[in-house]
Tab-separated table of C-alpha atoms and ligand atoms in Angstrom:
chain	number	residue	atom	x	y	z
X	253	MET	CA	17.372	-161.068	52.093
X	254	LYS	CA	14.572	-163.535	51.925
X	255	GLU	CA	14.897	-166.804	53.907
X	256	HIS	CA	15.458	-169.763	51.532
X	257	SER	CA	12.458	-172.090	51.426
X	258	GLN	CA	12.875	-175.421	53.254
X	259	LYS	CA	13.285	-178.255	50.751
X	260	ALA	CA	10.745	-181.014	50.756
X	261	GLU	CA	13.280	-183.950	50.997
X	262	THR	CA	14.334	-185.385	54.358
X	263	LYS	CA	17.098	-183.586	56.201
X	264	LYS	CA	20.641	-184.790	55.744
X	265	LYS	CA	23.330	-184.722	58.388
X	266	VAL	CA	26.681	-182.995	58.256
X	267	HIS	CA	29.616	-183.436	60.614
X	268	ILE	CA	32.325	-180.816	60.442
X	269	GLN	CA	35.656	-181.436	62.175
X	270	THR	CA	37.552	-178.189	62.782
X	271	TYR	CA	41.269	-177.956	63.233
X	272	GLY	CA	43.373	-174.892	64.006
X	273	CYS	CA	42.515	-171.206	64.737
X	274	GLN	CA	39.521	-169.072	65.429
X	275	MET	CA	39.310	-168.180	61.764
X	276	ASN	CA	38.699	-171.838	60.934
X	277	GLU	CA	36.009	-172.089	63.741
X	278	TYR	CA	34.443	-169.008	62.144
X	279	ASP	CA	34.522	-170.623	58.674
X	280	THR	CA	33.000	-173.784	60.132
X	281	ASN	CA	30.004	-171.752	61.371
X	282	LYS	CA	29.610	-170.214	58.002
X	283	MET	CA	29.785	-173.641	56.320
X	284	LEU	CA	27.059	-174.854	58.653
X	285	GLU	CA	24.959	-171.889	57.752
X	286	VAL	CA	25.404	-172.493	54.038
X	287	LEU	CA	24.584	-176.179	54.477
X	288	ARG	CA	21.538	-175.432	56.595
X	289	HIS	CA	20.049	-173.750	53.630
X	290	GLU	CA	20.778	-176.928	51.610
X	291	ASN	CA	18.681	-178.895	54.169
X	292	TYR	CA	21.537	-180.244	56.252
X	293	SER	CA	21.471	-180.415	60.007
X	294	GLN	CA	24.553	-180.635	62.145
X	295	THR	CA	25.543	-183.880	63.891
X	296	ASP	CA	28.316	-184.519	66.436
X	297	CYS	CA	28.441	-188.123	65.437
X	298	GLN	CA	30.464	-189.134	62.385
X	299	THR	CA	28.713	-192.461	61.863
X	300	GLU	CA	25.337	-190.723	61.553
X	301	ALA	CA	26.584	-188.230	58.967
X	302	ASP	CA	25.790	-188.205	55.290
X	303	LEU	CA	28.540	-185.600	54.724
X	304	ILE	CA	31.825	-185.237	56.660
X	305	ILE	CA	33.948	-182.193	56.197
X	306	LEU	CA	37.390	-181.670	57.679
X	307	ASN	CA	38.172	-177.990	58.025
X	308	THR	CA	41.990	-178.163	58.088
X	309	CYS	CA	44.950	-176.230	59.455
X	310	SER	CA	48.473	-176.156	58.045
X	311	ILE	CA	50.188	-173.728	60.495
X	312	ARG	CA	52.415	-176.517	61.806
X	313	GLU	CA	53.294	-179.980	60.359
X	314	LYS	CA	51.526	-181.712	63.298
X	315	ALA	CA	48.204	-180.073	62.440
X	316	GLU	CA	48.565	-181.122	58.813
X	317	ASN	CA	49.523	-184.771	59.712
X	318	LYS	CA	46.273	-184.998	61.810
X	319	VAL	CA	44.226	-184.498	58.668
X	320	TYR	CA	45.719	-187.401	56.831
X	321	SER	CA	45.477	-189.698	59.809
X	322	GLU	CA	41.780	-188.707	60.187
X	323	LEU	CA	41.255	-189.437	56.481
X	324	GLY	CA	42.810	-192.812	56.994
X	325	ARG	CA	40.384	-193.593	59.880
X	326	LEU	CA	37.430	-192.530	57.704
X	327	ARG	CA	38.292	-195.137	55.062
X	328	GLU	CA	36.463	-197.797	57.106
X	329	LEU	CA	33.393	-195.721	57.557
X	330	LYS	CA	33.162	-195.007	53.860
X	331	SER	CA	33.526	-198.735	53.067
X	332	VAL	CA	30.423	-199.563	55.034
X	333	LYS	CA	28.576	-196.396	53.967
X	334	PRO	CA	29.443	-195.876	50.291
X	335	ASP	CA	27.018	-192.906	49.899
X	336	LEU	CA	28.898	-190.919	52.563
X	337	LYS	CA	30.528	-187.822	51.019
X	338	ILE	CA	33.840	-186.645	52.422
X	339	GLY	CA	35.154	-183.055	51.858
X	340	VAL	CA	38.353	-181.313	52.807
X	341	GLY	CA	38.345	-177.562	53.272
X	342	GLY	CA	40.552	-174.967	54.977
X	343	CYS	CA	44.290	-174.224	54.768
X	344	VAL	CA	45.573	-177.749	53.794
X	345	ALA	CA	42.965	-177.882	51.016
X	346	GLN	CA	43.959	-174.447	49.792
X	347	GLN	CA	47.631	-175.459	49.631
X	348	GLU	CA	47.407	-179.027	48.354
X	349	GLY	CA	44.223	-178.957	46.254
X	350	LYS	CA	43.949	-181.955	43.861
X	351	ASP	CA	46.927	-183.743	45.551
X	352	ILE	CA	44.624	-184.561	48.433
X	353	LEU	CA	42.267	-186.412	46.035
X	354	ARG	CA	45.327	-188.407	44.812
X	355	ARG	CA	46.670	-189.068	48.308
X	356	ALA	CA	43.382	-190.034	49.903
X	357	ASN	CA	41.015	-191.770	47.462
X	358	ASN	CA	38.010	-191.684	49.929
X	359	VAL	CA	37.916	-187.898	49.565
X	360	ASP	CA	35.072	-186.687	47.247
X	361	PHE	CA	35.880	-182.971	47.197
X	362	VAL	CA	38.443	-180.340	48.180
X	363	PHE	CA	37.611	-176.672	48.538
X	364	GLY	CA	39.819	-173.705	49.345
X	365	THR	CA	39.463	-170.976	51.964
X	366	ASP	CA	37.622	-168.704	49.493
X	367	ASN	CA	35.275	-171.321	48.194
X	368	LEU	CA	33.048	-172.191	51.144
X	369	PHE	CA	30.113	-170.322	49.626
X	370	GLU	CA	30.312	-172.607	46.633
X	371	LEU	CA	29.608	-175.720	48.761
X	372	PRO	CA	26.010	-176.137	47.351
X	373	LYS	CA	27.372	-176.164	43.742
X	374	ILE	CA	30.138	-178.601	44.771
X	375	LEU	CA	27.714	-180.952	46.503
X	376	ARG	CA	25.448	-181.086	43.462
X	377	ARG	CA	28.426	-182.093	41.366
X	378	VAL	CA	29.722	-184.755	43.732
X	379	ALA	CA	26.269	-186.249	44.002
X	380	GLY	CA	26.945	-187.612	40.492
X	381	ARG	CA	30.046	-189.304	41.916
X	382	LYS	CA	32.364	-186.741	40.382
X	383	LYS	CA	35.545	-185.739	42.324
X	384	ILE	CA	35.974	-182.012	42.679
X	385	SER	CA	38.867	-179.661	43.645
X	386	MET	CA	37.980	-176.038	43.806
X	387	THR	CA	40.668	-173.744	45.343
X	388	GLU	CA	40.590	-170.741	43.053
X	389	ARG	CA	40.465	-167.320	44.716
X	390	HIS	CA	37.441	-165.228	43.893
X	391	ALA	CA	38.378	-163.574	40.578
X	392	ARG	CA	36.965	-160.208	41.563
X	393	GLN	CA	38.931	-160.250	44.764
X	394	LYS	CA	42.238	-160.114	42.887
X	395	VAL	CA	41.064	-157.019	40.924
X	396	ARG	CA	39.120	-154.997	43.370
X	397	ASN	CA	39.910	-156.098	46.902
X	398	PHE	CA	36.423	-157.627	46.776
X	399	ILE	CA	35.340	-159.631	49.802
X	400	PRO	CA	32.143	-161.668	49.617
X	401	ASP	CA	29.651	-160.365	52.092
X	402	TYR	CA	28.611	-162.812	54.736
X	403	THR	CA	25.742	-160.917	56.187
X	404	PHE	CA	22.934	-162.466	54.088
X	405	LEU	CA	23.215	-165.712	56.038
X	406	GLN	CA	20.834	-165.881	58.972
X	407	SER	CA	22.909	-166.808	61.930
X	408	LYS	CA	21.477	-169.525	64.128
X	409	THR	CA	24.558	-170.901	65.685
X	410	PHE	CA	25.853	-168.057	67.858
X	411	GLY	CA	25.266	-167.531	71.478
X	412	VAL	CA	26.361	-165.179	74.177
X	413	LYS	CA	29.755	-164.802	72.549
X	414	ALA	CA	30.246	-164.427	68.815
X	415	GLN	CA	33.045	-163.752	66.415
X	416	ILE	CA	33.089	-161.583	63.320
X	417	ALA	CA	35.894	-161.808	60.732
X	418	ILE	CA	36.729	-158.266	59.654
X	419	THR	CA	39.767	-159.003	57.466
X	420	LYS	CA	40.980	-161.993	55.758
X	421	GLY	CA	44.456	-162.903	54.533
X	422	CYS	CA	47.755	-161.331	55.557
X	423	ASN	CA	50.378	-159.114	53.843
X	424	ASN	CA	53.108	-159.553	56.418
X	425	HIS	CA	54.919	-162.658	55.271
X	426	CYS	CA	56.574	-163.480	58.604
X	427	SER	CA	59.327	-165.861	57.441
X	428	PHE	CA	57.910	-168.878	59.366
X	429	CYS	CA	54.249	-168.469	58.454
X	430	VAL	CA	52.136	-170.263	55.862
X	431	VAL	CA	49.089	-168.075	56.329
X	432	PRO	CA	49.700	-165.589	53.515
X	433	PHE	CA	49.864	-168.566	51.143
X	434	THR	CA	46.682	-170.308	52.507
X	435	ARG	CA	44.563	-167.181	53.096
X	436	GLY	CA	45.911	-164.857	50.410
X	437	VAL	CA	46.438	-161.106	50.511
X	438	GLU	CA	44.822	-158.992	53.228
X	439	VAL	CA	41.341	-157.740	52.400
X	440	SER	CA	39.121	-155.726	54.808
X	441	ARG	CA	35.423	-156.114	54.909
X	442	GLU	CA	33.113	-153.196	54.414
X	443	PRO	CA	32.359	-151.473	57.732
X	444	GLU	CA	28.592	-151.396	56.974
X	445	HIS	CA	28.539	-155.213	56.677
X	446	ILE	CA	30.420	-155.692	59.889
X	447	ILE	CA	28.129	-153.328	61.736
X	448	SER	CA	24.985	-154.905	60.419
X	449	GLU	CA	26.302	-158.394	61.288
X	450	ALA	CA	27.078	-157.157	64.811
X	451	ARG	CA	23.652	-155.577	65.246
X	452	ARG	CA	21.885	-158.772	64.060
X	453	LEU	CA	23.971	-160.889	66.515
X	454	VAL	CA	23.219	-158.569	69.410
X	455	ALA	CA	19.484	-158.639	68.585
X	456	ALA	CA	19.685	-162.416	68.773
X	457	GLY	CA	21.212	-162.337	72.261
X	458	THR	CA	24.989	-161.995	71.705
X	459	ARG	CA	26.649	-159.824	74.414
X	460	GLU	CA	30.286	-160.216	73.492
X	461	ILE	CA	31.882	-159.896	70.015
X	462	CYS	CA	35.433	-160.776	69.154
X	463	LEU	CA	36.709	-159.283	65.914
X	464	LEU	CA	38.899	-161.660	63.976
X	465	GLY	CA	41.659	-161.075	61.441
X	466	GLN	CA	45.206	-162.382	60.830
X	467	ASN	CA	46.489	-158.859	61.427
X	468	VAL	CA	43.280	-157.468	62.770
X	469	ASN	CA	44.497	-153.957	63.705
X	470	SER	CA	45.637	-153.190	60.153
X	471	TYR	CA	41.946	-153.149	59.170
X	472	LYS	CA	41.040	-150.321	56.819
X	473	ALA	CA	38.059	-150.043	54.418
X	474	ASN	CA	36.269	-147.148	52.879
X	475	GLY	CA	38.196	-144.655	54.959
X	476	THR	CA	37.311	-146.465	58.230
X	477	ASP	CA	40.327	-147.661	60.144
X	478	PHE	CA	40.475	-150.178	63.066
X	479	VAL	CA	40.013	-147.667	65.886
X	480	GLU	CA	37.041	-146.019	64.082
X	481	LEU	CA	35.463	-149.455	63.556
X	482	LEU	CA	35.821	-150.195	67.223
X	483	ARG	CA	34.160	-146.892	67.996
X	484	LEU	CA	31.215	-147.610	65.684
X	485	LEU	CA	30.773	-151.033	67.257
X	486	ASP	CA	30.984	-149.631	70.762
X	487	GLU	CA	27.882	-147.532	69.994
X	488	ILE	CA	25.690	-150.659	69.537
X	489	GLU	CA	23.299	-150.879	72.449
X	490	ASN	CA	23.417	-154.008	74.557
X	491	LEU	CA	26.776	-155.019	73.138
X	492	GLU	CA	28.530	-155.348	76.483
X	493	ARG	CA	31.977	-156.546	75.445
X	494	LEU	CA	34.257	-156.092	72.507
X	495	ARG	CA	37.581	-157.901	71.863
X	496	PHE	CA	39.848	-158.497	68.953
X	497	ILE	CA	42.469	-161.050	67.834
X	498	SER	CA	45.164	-161.103	66.581
X	499	PRO	CA	46.813	-157.658	66.377
X	500	HIS	CA	50.401	-157.262	65.123
X	501	PRO	CA	52.616	-155.289	67.558
X	502	LYS	CA	53.891	-153.089	64.713
X	503	ASP	CA	50.326	-151.735	64.199
X	504	PHE	CA	49.588	-151.127	67.885
X	505	HIS	CA	49.838	-147.368	68.467
X	506	SER	CA	48.669	-144.864	71.099
X	507	GLU	CA	45.384	-144.189	69.388
X	508	LEU	CA	44.366	-147.854	69.839
X	509	ALA	CA	45.754	-147.896	73.397
X	510	GLU	CA	43.563	-144.794	74.120
X	511	ALA	CA	40.481	-146.680	72.845
X	512	PHE	CA	40.798	-149.015	75.867
X	513	ILE	CA	40.006	-146.046	78.051
X	514	THR	CA	37.455	-144.227	75.893
X	515	LEU	CA	35.349	-147.223	74.627
X	516	PRO	CA	33.416	-148.848	77.523
X	517	SER	CA	32.767	-152.121	75.772
X	518	LEU	CA	36.391	-152.668	74.815
X	519	CYS	CA	37.665	-155.220	77.313
X	520	GLU	CA	40.977	-154.561	79.049
X	521	GLN	CA	42.749	-157.464	77.431
X	522	MET	CA	45.087	-157.875	74.524
X	523	HIS	CA	46.863	-160.565	72.635
X	524	LEU	CA	50.162	-159.222	71.479
X	525	PRO	CA	52.254	-161.970	69.703
X	526	LEU	CA	55.905	-161.574	70.514
X	527	GLN	CA	57.289	-164.780	68.852
X	528	SER	CA	60.922	-164.321	70.142
X	529	GLY	CA	62.801	-162.297	72.755
X	530	SER	CA	65.870	-161.931	70.536
X	531	ASP	CA	66.277	-158.933	68.150
X	532	ARG	CA	68.327	-161.079	65.696
X	533	ILE	CA	65.639	-163.825	65.568
X	534	LEU	CA	62.877	-161.219	65.294
X	535	ARG	CA	64.722	-159.753	62.278
X	536	ARG	CA	65.043	-163.204	60.728
X	537	MET	CA	61.386	-163.791	61.434
X	538	ARG	CA	60.594	-160.544	59.587
X	539	ARG	CA	58.570	-159.235	62.495
X	540	TRP	CA	59.457	-155.528	62.043
X	541	TYR	CA	59.915	-154.657	65.745
X	542	THR	CA	62.753	-155.034	68.318
X	543	MET	CA	62.429	-155.938	71.973
X	544	GLU	CA	62.804	-152.262	72.798
X	545	THR	CA	59.778	-151.321	70.690
X	546	PHE	CA	57.842	-154.345	72.048
X	547	TYR	CA	58.355	-153.133	75.590
X	548	GLU	CA	57.216	-149.687	74.533
X	549	LYS	CA	54.009	-151.277	73.151
X	550	VAL	CA	53.402	-153.069	76.413
X	551	ALA	CA	53.842	-149.768	78.222
X	552	LEU	CA	51.356	-148.067	75.867
X	553	LEU	CA	48.722	-150.414	77.260
X	554	ARG	CA	49.842	-150.761	80.878
X	555	ASP	CA	50.533	-147.071	81.432
X	556	ARG	CA	46.867	-146.483	80.728
X	557	ILE	CA	45.347	-149.673	82.085
X	558	PRO	CA	47.762	-151.248	84.644
X	559	HIS	CA	45.491	-154.272	85.252
X	560	ALA	CA	45.057	-155.052	81.517
X	561	THR	CA	45.741	-158.701	80.758
X	562	LEU	CA	48.197	-159.583	78.061
X	563	SER	CA	48.747	-162.854	76.178
X	564	THR	CA	51.251	-163.784	73.537
X	565	ASP	CA	52.454	-166.346	71.007
X	566	LEU	CA	56.023	-167.614	71.189
X	567	ILE	CA	58.059	-169.892	68.918
X	568	VAL	CA	60.960	-171.853	70.294
X	569	GLY	CA	63.736	-173.363	68.204
X	570	PHE	CA	63.465	-171.037	65.139
X	571	PRO	CA	66.304	-171.959	62.727
X	572	GLY	CA	69.691	-170.828	64.136
X	573	GLU	CA	68.265	-169.861	67.596
X	574	THR	CA	71.149	-170.197	69.993
X	575	ASP	CA	70.873	-171.044	73.723
X	576	GLU	CA	71.492	-167.289	74.548
X	577	GLU	CA	68.767	-166.225	72.126
X	578	PHE	CA	66.295	-168.663	73.717
X	579	GLU	CA	67.319	-167.291	77.151
X	580	MET	CA	66.314	-163.771	75.783
X	581	THR	CA	62.753	-165.158	75.185
X	582	MET	CA	62.779	-166.469	78.724
X	583	GLU	CA	63.873	-163.156	79.955
X	584	ALA	CA	61.127	-161.386	78.029
X	585	VAL	CA	58.523	-163.759	79.525
X	586	ARG	CA	59.839	-162.977	83.041
X	587	ASN	CA	59.864	-159.231	82.377
X	588	VAL	CA	56.440	-158.811	80.742
X	589	ARG	CA	54.717	-161.451	82.929
X	590	PHE	CA	52.053	-162.372	80.348
X	591	ASP	CA	48.758	-163.681	81.662
X	592	LEU	CA	48.703	-166.453	79.019
X	593	ILE	CA	51.218	-167.694	76.508
X	594	TYR	CA	50.695	-169.924	73.481
X	595	SER	CA	54.078	-171.475	72.821
X	596	PHE	CA	55.030	-173.626	69.792
X	597	LYS	CA	58.029	-175.573	68.592
X	598	TYR	CA	59.101	-174.128	65.270
X	599	SER	CA	57.792	-176.238	62.414
X	600	ALA	CA	59.228	-175.832	58.904
X	601	ARG	CA	56.420	-174.969	56.435
X	602	PRO	CA	56.897	-175.633	52.730
X	603	GLY	CA	57.113	-172.445	50.706
X	604	THR	CA	58.098	-170.186	53.570
X	605	ARG	CA	61.423	-168.351	53.715
X	606	ALA	CA	62.445	-169.780	57.092
X	607	ALA	CA	62.079	-173.312	55.831
X	608	GLU	CA	65.039	-172.525	53.509
X	609	TYR	CA	67.193	-171.048	56.325
X	610	PRO	CA	70.135	-173.179	57.507
X	611	GLU	CA	70.635	-174.500	61.046
X	612	HIS	CA	67.320	-176.159	61.724
X	613	LEU	CA	67.419	-177.412	65.317
X	614	PRO	CA	66.905	-181.009	66.458
X	615	GLU	CA	63.522	-181.874	67.898
X	616	ASN	CA	64.953	-182.710	71.385
X	617	VAL	CA	66.442	-179.135	71.708
X	618	LYS	CA	63.095	-177.614	70.788
X	619	SER	CA	61.165	-179.894	73.185
X	620	GLU	CA	63.642	-179.030	76.078
X	621	ARG	CA	63.196	-175.279	75.429
X	622	LEU	CA	59.503	-175.525	75.230
X	623	LYS	CA	59.407	-177.457	78.554
X	624	ARG	CA	61.495	-174.768	80.239
X	625	LEU	CA	59.363	-172.014	78.868
X	626	LEU	CA	56.103	-173.678	80.085
X	627	GLU	CA	57.599	-174.236	83.555
X	628	THR	CA	58.564	-170.574	83.866
X	629	GLN	CA	55.183	-169.446	82.713
X	630	ALA	CA	53.334	-171.870	85.105
X	631	LYS	CA	55.119	-170.169	88.029
X	632	ILE	CA	54.177	-166.731	86.806
X	633	ILE	CA	50.502	-167.773	86.345
X	634	LYS	CA	50.421	-169.269	89.889
X	635	GLU	CA	51.596	-165.899	91.297
X	636	LYS	CA	49.200	-163.864	89.099
X	637	ASN	CA	46.235	-166.042	90.021
X	638	ALA	CA	47.101	-165.711	93.729
X	639	ALA	CA	47.193	-161.954	93.352
X	640	LEU	CA	43.658	-162.034	91.862
X	641	THR	CA	42.279	-164.035	94.792
X	642	GLY	CA	40.174	-161.699	96.925
X	643	SER	CA	39.432	-159.296	94.057
X	644	PHE	CA	36.029	-158.491	92.613
X	645	GLN	CA	35.390	-159.079	88.933
X	646	GLU	CA	32.603	-158.718	86.443
X	647	VAL	CA	31.813	-162.030	84.771
X	648	LEU	CA	29.717	-162.667	81.586
X	649	ILE	CA	27.903	-165.897	82.314
X	650	GLU	CA	28.326	-168.410	79.458
X	651	GLY	CA	26.384	-171.358	80.902
X	652	LYS	CA	26.342	-174.176	83.367
X	653	HIS	CA	29.608	-175.907	84.405
X	654	HIS	CA	29.665	-179.212	82.518
X	655	ARG	CA	30.864	-181.202	85.575
X	656	LYS	CA	29.997	-179.237	88.685
X	657	GLU	CA	26.352	-178.944	90.024
X	658	ASN	CA	24.966	-175.509	90.657
X	659	THR	CA	28.034	-173.938	89.152
X	660	ALA	CA	28.157	-171.445	86.253
X	661	THR	CA	31.062	-170.591	83.993
X	662	GLY	CA	32.018	-167.358	82.419
X	663	ARG	CA	34.882	-165.019	81.779
X	664	THR	CA	36.107	-161.733	83.313
X	665	ARG	CA	36.710	-158.691	81.182
X	666	GLY	CA	40.390	-159.776	81.310
X	667	TYR	CA	39.404	-163.134	79.730
X	668	HIS	CA	40.075	-165.221	82.828
X	669	SER	CA	37.861	-168.253	82.887
X	670	VAL	CA	35.824	-168.410	86.117
X	671	ALA	CA	33.811	-171.134	87.750
X	672	ILE	CA	31.129	-169.561	90.035
X	673	LYS	CA	29.710	-171.653	92.806
X	674	ASP	CA	26.055	-171.544	93.850
X	675	CYS	CA	25.096	-169.570	90.813
X	676	ARG	CA	22.016	-170.147	88.676
X	677	ILE	CA	22.230	-166.882	86.736
X	678	LYS	CA	21.241	-167.275	83.086
X	679	ALA	CA	23.800	-167.270	80.273
X	680	GLY	CA	24.187	-163.783	78.824
X	681	GLU	CA	23.952	-161.929	82.085
X	682	LEU	CA	26.687	-159.979	83.769
X	683	LEU	CA	27.424	-160.750	87.399
X	684	GLN	CA	29.854	-159.303	89.951
X	685	VAL	CA	31.820	-162.019	91.687
X	686	HIS	CA	34.295	-162.381	94.445
X	687	ILE	CA	37.333	-164.465	93.461
X	688	THR	CA	38.024	-167.056	96.200
X	689	GLY	CA	40.662	-169.251	94.696
X	690	ALA	CA	42.289	-170.536	91.557
X	691	ASN	CA	43.148	-173.661	89.549
X	692	PRO	CA	46.057	-173.420	87.048
X	693	ASN	CA	43.663	-172.527	84.125
X	694	SER	CA	40.702	-170.969	85.806
X	695	LEU	CA	39.596	-168.916	88.750
X	696	ILE	CA	37.041	-169.921	91.335
X	697	ALA	CA	34.396	-167.371	92.563
X	698	GLU	CA	31.301	-166.739	94.542
X	699	PRO	CA	28.509	-164.439	93.324
X	700	LEU	CA	28.376	-161.140	95.145
X	701	TYR	CA	24.529	-161.251	95.155
X	702	THR	CA	22.969	-164.718	95.469
X	703	SER	CA	20.724	-165.162	92.462
X	704	THR	CA	16.985	-165.476	92.653
X	705	VAL	CA	16.712	-166.253	89.007
X	706	SER	CA	16.561	-169.912	88.183
X	707	GLY	CA	18.632	-171.231	85.256
A	185	5AD	N1	56.031	-172.999	63.508
A	185	5AD	C1	55.623	-172.837	64.765
A	185	5AD	N2	54.689	-171.924	65.145
A	185	5AD	C2	54.125	-171.190	64.170
A	185	5AD	N3	53.198	-170.229	64.237
A	185	5AD	C3	52.954	-169.790	63.000
A	185	5AD	N4	53.715	-170.478	62.095
A	185	5AD	C4	54.428	-171.329	62.861
A	185	5AD	C5	55.451	-172.362	62.481
A	185	5AD	N5	55.826	-172.439	61.267
A	185	5AD	C6	52.632	-169.735	65.493
A	185	5AD	C7	52.965	-168.207	65.708
A	185	5AD	C8	51.673	-167.595	65.377
A	185	5AD	C9	50.654	-168.604	65.864
A	185	5AD	C10	49.238	-168.429	65.352
A	185	5AD	O1	51.193	-169.853	65.374
A	185	5AD	O2	53.322	-168.106	67.047
A	185	5AD	O3	51.457	-166.370	66.064
A	186	SF4	FE1	51.390	-165.287	59.783
A	186	SF4	FE2	52.811	-163.058	60.495
A	186	SF4	FE3	50.519	-162.836	59.096
A	186	SF4	FE4	50.385	-163.604	61.647
A	186	SF4	S1	51.154	-161.590	60.901
A	186	SF4	S2	49.289	-164.513	59.975
A	186	SF4	S3	52.295	-164.823	61.850
A	186	SF4	S4	52.409	-163.802	58.363
């Protein structure tokens, strides 16, 4: 596709504030690319911007509230800069649409999760001081599983690590989750589009790709399933590392576990969201596995790759969760010994089944449970980090440490963050390191071969 011609007028500035998950970060990058073709450059400074977009998240109430408090703060800026345009995109926009325009009168436009490619059209209309809300799903998508192809956009924002969305939406309807409402039904992108986006990124210097999807391992398009897609991507020369997030345990099977052995670029690391250690709560969450099957899934991976790292998501204080059921989650955490947990207090989301369940728990009970869970996990991490001290690891260098001189940062194949002393290796290179110590959230290392390359 031909590059759009640069427009003659002076460049405008856009500031995008991103809330929530990797999918939103991914969408923000795409918005920036769309806007770059409209003669916008990115700014980190809100006061410099001609256009401010909030890319919002509604997964928990707290995330949603942040959006309205930010819009409140922006009122002052808009009063001194009346030409400033403010837009709201992402999941809150998808769910609330026009109501946002009513609730926050400084907002010029609202656009849904499927409408980011319509930003140029929206901006032209708001230039005439019109207020716009555009949250319709793409009409063809409803009929033919159509997913707009992203590949025509020339990526300029990606570096050593990049993400590629391979599916969008989710068909699972876990009872607590708002995502199926904000992102719609699951649609898989054409494998050819994914492969060509990956090739283009690797040619531009990307060494690690993380595939994104709400239920990433249920990917299937044109007869290509998830494992086959991994195999095709693994063949790309100079793509050193491949990861994916988030898989659903119900769709993790031996064929995928085998791929961790057969595909050299597939990193020995997996995120496997458990949510709860109690079978009764898992049933009420509509997760479609039991603790017994979850342990079997963990074994599928660890029997093949004992040192594989495993992370998870956990919700505490789901409606009706008893003390005993919470203890089951604690037991699961002690048994599996995850390398990383993301834990959340249950937050009732309008429109979801669980929001209608009885026995919502008081905030203080949820907070207490979360605190205990985090304390338990902190002990496990301390022990796991101590066990890694003295080991040798391959690190993909991501850049200079932002505080420490002569120190580089990167990640191991297991996704541990590492600070490497006396290292001036360039971003994008792989380096063998010796782990010499650990902080709670990162490892400390020395390069095995002192670099002669200046950074
Ligand atoms: N309350 C708390 N946590 C939630 N998550 C999703 N919905 C909710 C909710 N209503 C968590 C789940 C999910 C992660 C992305 O966010 O653990 O895996
Ligand atoms: Fe939400 Fe469940 Fe889908 Fe994940 S799998 S996005 S938790 S509905």
